[in-house]
Short mmCIF file of C-alpha atoms in Angstrom, two decimals:
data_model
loop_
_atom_site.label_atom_id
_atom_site.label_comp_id
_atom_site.label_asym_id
_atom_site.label_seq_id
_atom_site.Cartn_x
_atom_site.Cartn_y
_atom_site.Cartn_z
CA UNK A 12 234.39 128.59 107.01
CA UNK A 13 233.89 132.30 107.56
CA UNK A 14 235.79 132.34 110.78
CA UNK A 15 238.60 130.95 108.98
CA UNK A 16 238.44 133.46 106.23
CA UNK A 17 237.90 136.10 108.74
CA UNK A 18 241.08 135.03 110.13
CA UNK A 19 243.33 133.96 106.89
CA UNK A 20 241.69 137.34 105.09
CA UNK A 21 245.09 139.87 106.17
CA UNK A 22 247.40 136.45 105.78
CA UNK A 23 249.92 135.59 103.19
CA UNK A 24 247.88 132.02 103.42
CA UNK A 25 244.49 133.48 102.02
CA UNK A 26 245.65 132.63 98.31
CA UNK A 27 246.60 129.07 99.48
CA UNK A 28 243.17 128.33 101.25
CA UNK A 29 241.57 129.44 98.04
CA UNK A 30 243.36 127.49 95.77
CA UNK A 31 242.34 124.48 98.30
CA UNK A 32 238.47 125.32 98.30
CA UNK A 33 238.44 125.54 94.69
CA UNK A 34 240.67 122.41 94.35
CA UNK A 35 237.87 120.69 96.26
CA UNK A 36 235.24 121.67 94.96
CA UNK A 37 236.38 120.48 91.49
CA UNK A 38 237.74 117.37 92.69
CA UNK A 39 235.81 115.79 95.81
CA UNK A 40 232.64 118.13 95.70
CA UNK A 41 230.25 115.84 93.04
CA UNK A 42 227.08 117.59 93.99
CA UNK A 43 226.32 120.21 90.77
CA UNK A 44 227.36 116.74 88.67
CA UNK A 45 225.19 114.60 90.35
CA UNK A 46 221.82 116.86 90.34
CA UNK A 47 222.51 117.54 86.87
CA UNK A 48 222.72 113.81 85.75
CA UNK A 49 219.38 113.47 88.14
CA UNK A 50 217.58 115.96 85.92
CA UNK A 51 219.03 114.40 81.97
CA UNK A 52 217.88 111.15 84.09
CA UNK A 53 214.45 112.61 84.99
CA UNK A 54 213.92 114.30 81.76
CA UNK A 55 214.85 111.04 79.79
CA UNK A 56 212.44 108.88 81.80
CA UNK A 57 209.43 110.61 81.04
CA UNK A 58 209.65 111.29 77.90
CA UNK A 59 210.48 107.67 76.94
CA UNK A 60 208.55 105.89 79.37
CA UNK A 61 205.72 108.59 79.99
CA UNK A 62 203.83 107.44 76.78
CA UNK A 63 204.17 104.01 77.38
CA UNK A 64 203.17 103.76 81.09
CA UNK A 65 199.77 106.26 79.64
CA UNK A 66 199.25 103.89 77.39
CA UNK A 67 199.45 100.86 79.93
CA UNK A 68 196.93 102.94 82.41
CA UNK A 69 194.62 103.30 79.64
CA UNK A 70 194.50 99.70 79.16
CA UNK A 71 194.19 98.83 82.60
CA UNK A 72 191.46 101.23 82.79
CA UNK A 73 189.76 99.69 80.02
CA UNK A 74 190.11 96.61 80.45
CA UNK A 75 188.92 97.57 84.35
CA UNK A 76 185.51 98.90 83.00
CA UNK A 77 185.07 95.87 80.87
CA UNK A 78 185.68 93.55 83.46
CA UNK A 79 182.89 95.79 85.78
CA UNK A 80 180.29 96.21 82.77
CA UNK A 81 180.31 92.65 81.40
CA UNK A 82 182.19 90.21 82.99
CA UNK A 83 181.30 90.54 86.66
CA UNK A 84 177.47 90.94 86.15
CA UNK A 85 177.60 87.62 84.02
CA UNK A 86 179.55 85.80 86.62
CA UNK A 87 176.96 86.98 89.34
CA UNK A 88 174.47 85.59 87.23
CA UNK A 89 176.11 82.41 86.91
CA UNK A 90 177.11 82.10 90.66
CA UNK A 91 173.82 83.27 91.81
CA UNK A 92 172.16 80.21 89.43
CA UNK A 93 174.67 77.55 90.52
CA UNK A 94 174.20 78.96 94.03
CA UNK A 95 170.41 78.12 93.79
CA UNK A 96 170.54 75.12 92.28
CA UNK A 97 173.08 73.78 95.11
CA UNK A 98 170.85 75.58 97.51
CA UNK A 99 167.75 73.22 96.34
CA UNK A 100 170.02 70.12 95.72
CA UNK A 101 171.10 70.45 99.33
CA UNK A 102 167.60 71.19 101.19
CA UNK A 103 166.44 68.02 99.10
CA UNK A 104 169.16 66.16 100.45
CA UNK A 105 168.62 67.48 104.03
CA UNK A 106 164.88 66.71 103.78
CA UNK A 107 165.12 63.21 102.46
CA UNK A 108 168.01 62.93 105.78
CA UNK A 109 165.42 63.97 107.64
CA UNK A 110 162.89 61.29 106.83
CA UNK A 111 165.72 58.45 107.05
CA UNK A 112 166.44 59.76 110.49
CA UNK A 113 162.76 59.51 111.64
CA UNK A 114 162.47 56.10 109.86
CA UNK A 115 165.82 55.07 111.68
CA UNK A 116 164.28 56.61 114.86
CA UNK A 117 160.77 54.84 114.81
CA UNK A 118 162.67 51.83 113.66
CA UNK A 119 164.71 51.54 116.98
CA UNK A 120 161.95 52.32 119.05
CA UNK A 121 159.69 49.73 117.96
CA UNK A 122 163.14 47.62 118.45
CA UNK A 123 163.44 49.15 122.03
CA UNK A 124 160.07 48.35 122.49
CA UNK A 125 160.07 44.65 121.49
CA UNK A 126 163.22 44.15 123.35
CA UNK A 127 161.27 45.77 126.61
CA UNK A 128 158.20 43.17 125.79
CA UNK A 129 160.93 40.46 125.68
CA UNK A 130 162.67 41.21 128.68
CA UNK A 131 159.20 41.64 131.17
CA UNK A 132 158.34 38.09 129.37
CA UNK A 133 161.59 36.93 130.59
CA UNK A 134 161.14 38.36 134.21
CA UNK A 135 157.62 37.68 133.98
CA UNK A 136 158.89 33.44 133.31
CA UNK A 137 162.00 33.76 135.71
CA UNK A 138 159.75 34.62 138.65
CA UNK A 139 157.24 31.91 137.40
CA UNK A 140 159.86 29.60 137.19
CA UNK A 141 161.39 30.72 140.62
CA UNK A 142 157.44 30.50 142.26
CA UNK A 143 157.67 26.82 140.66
CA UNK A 144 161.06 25.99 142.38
CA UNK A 145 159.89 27.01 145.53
CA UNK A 146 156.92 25.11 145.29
CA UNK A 147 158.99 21.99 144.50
CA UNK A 148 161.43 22.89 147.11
CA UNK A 149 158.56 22.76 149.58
CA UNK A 150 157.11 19.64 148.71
CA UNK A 151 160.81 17.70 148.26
CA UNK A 152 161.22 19.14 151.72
CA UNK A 153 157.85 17.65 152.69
CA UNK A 154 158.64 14.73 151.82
CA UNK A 155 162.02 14.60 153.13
CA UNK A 156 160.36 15.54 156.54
CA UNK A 157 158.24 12.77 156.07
CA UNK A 158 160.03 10.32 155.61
CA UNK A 159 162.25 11.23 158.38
CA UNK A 160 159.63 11.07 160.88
CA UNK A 161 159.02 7.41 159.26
CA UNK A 162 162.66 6.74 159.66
CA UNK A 163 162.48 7.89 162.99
CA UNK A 164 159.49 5.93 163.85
CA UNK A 165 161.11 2.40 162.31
CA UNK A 166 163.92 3.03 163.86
CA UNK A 167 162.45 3.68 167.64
CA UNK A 168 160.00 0.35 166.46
CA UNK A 169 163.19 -1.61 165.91
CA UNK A 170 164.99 -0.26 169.07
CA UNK A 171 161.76 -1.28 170.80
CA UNK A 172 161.77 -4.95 169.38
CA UNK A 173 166.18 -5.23 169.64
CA UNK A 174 165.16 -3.94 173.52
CA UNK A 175 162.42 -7.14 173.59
CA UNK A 176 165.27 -9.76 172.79
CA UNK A 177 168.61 -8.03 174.56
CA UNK A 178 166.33 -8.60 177.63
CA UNK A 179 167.05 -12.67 177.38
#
């Protein structure tokens, strides 16, 4: 801008540009306007809403020290009480869970226990019974043996006597 002045200053145009600038500055420059209606805008705000948004703090900061003084050392109180009494509640439930568990426990090992005295028994009367079937598998083959050799004996009699009459 100063260049131009510098230049328009010994010109017949210098009245012009003037009447331009201050044509602007009236018409398209809303600065001065605008930071005026910013400070009837500031001004208005707190002096309407100054006393109102004091009186809200002081509220809130009552109400704050209320809360701090009385209601939060009651509700500790009342927390740390129902606190305890789940706290007992639940180590009476986990003892008597406890004692079930050992109950359960001794219960299926006197189970395991008969079911291991039932199951030697068993073996004990499978290999008694197997013994016992060997034994009788000895003496049925004893017998059978036997009474081949009997076979065997009538039958080289009777080829003996059928060898005494194919002679004739």
């Amino acid at each position: 801008d100063r260049r131009r002045e510098a230049l328009a200053a010994g010109s017949p145009v210098q009245p012009i540009i003037k009447d331009v600038g201050e044509i602007y500055s009236r018409l398209l420059d809303h600065r001065p306007v605008i930071q005026g209606e910013i400070r009837y805008f500031v001004k208005e705000f707190e002096e309407k809403r100054g006393l109102r948004e004091l009186r809200v703090l002081e509220n809130l900061k009552s109400t704050i020290s209320e809360t701090n003084e009385h209601v939060l050392p009651k509700c500790e109180q009342a927390m740390h009480d129902g606190l305890s009494e789940a706290f007992e509640r639940l180590q009476a439930a986990n003892g008597t869970i406890q004692r079930l568990q050992e109950r359960e426990h001794e219960e299926r090992k006197l189970q395991m226990d008969k079911l291991m005295a039932r199951e030697e028994k068993r073996v004990a009367l499978s290999e008694e019974f197997m013994k016992e079937q060997q034994n009788k598998r000895a003496e049925v083959d004893e017998e059978h043996r036997k009474a081949m050799e009997r076979l065997k004996e009538q039958y080289s009699e009777m080829e003996k006597e059928l060898a005494k009459y194919v002679s004739f």
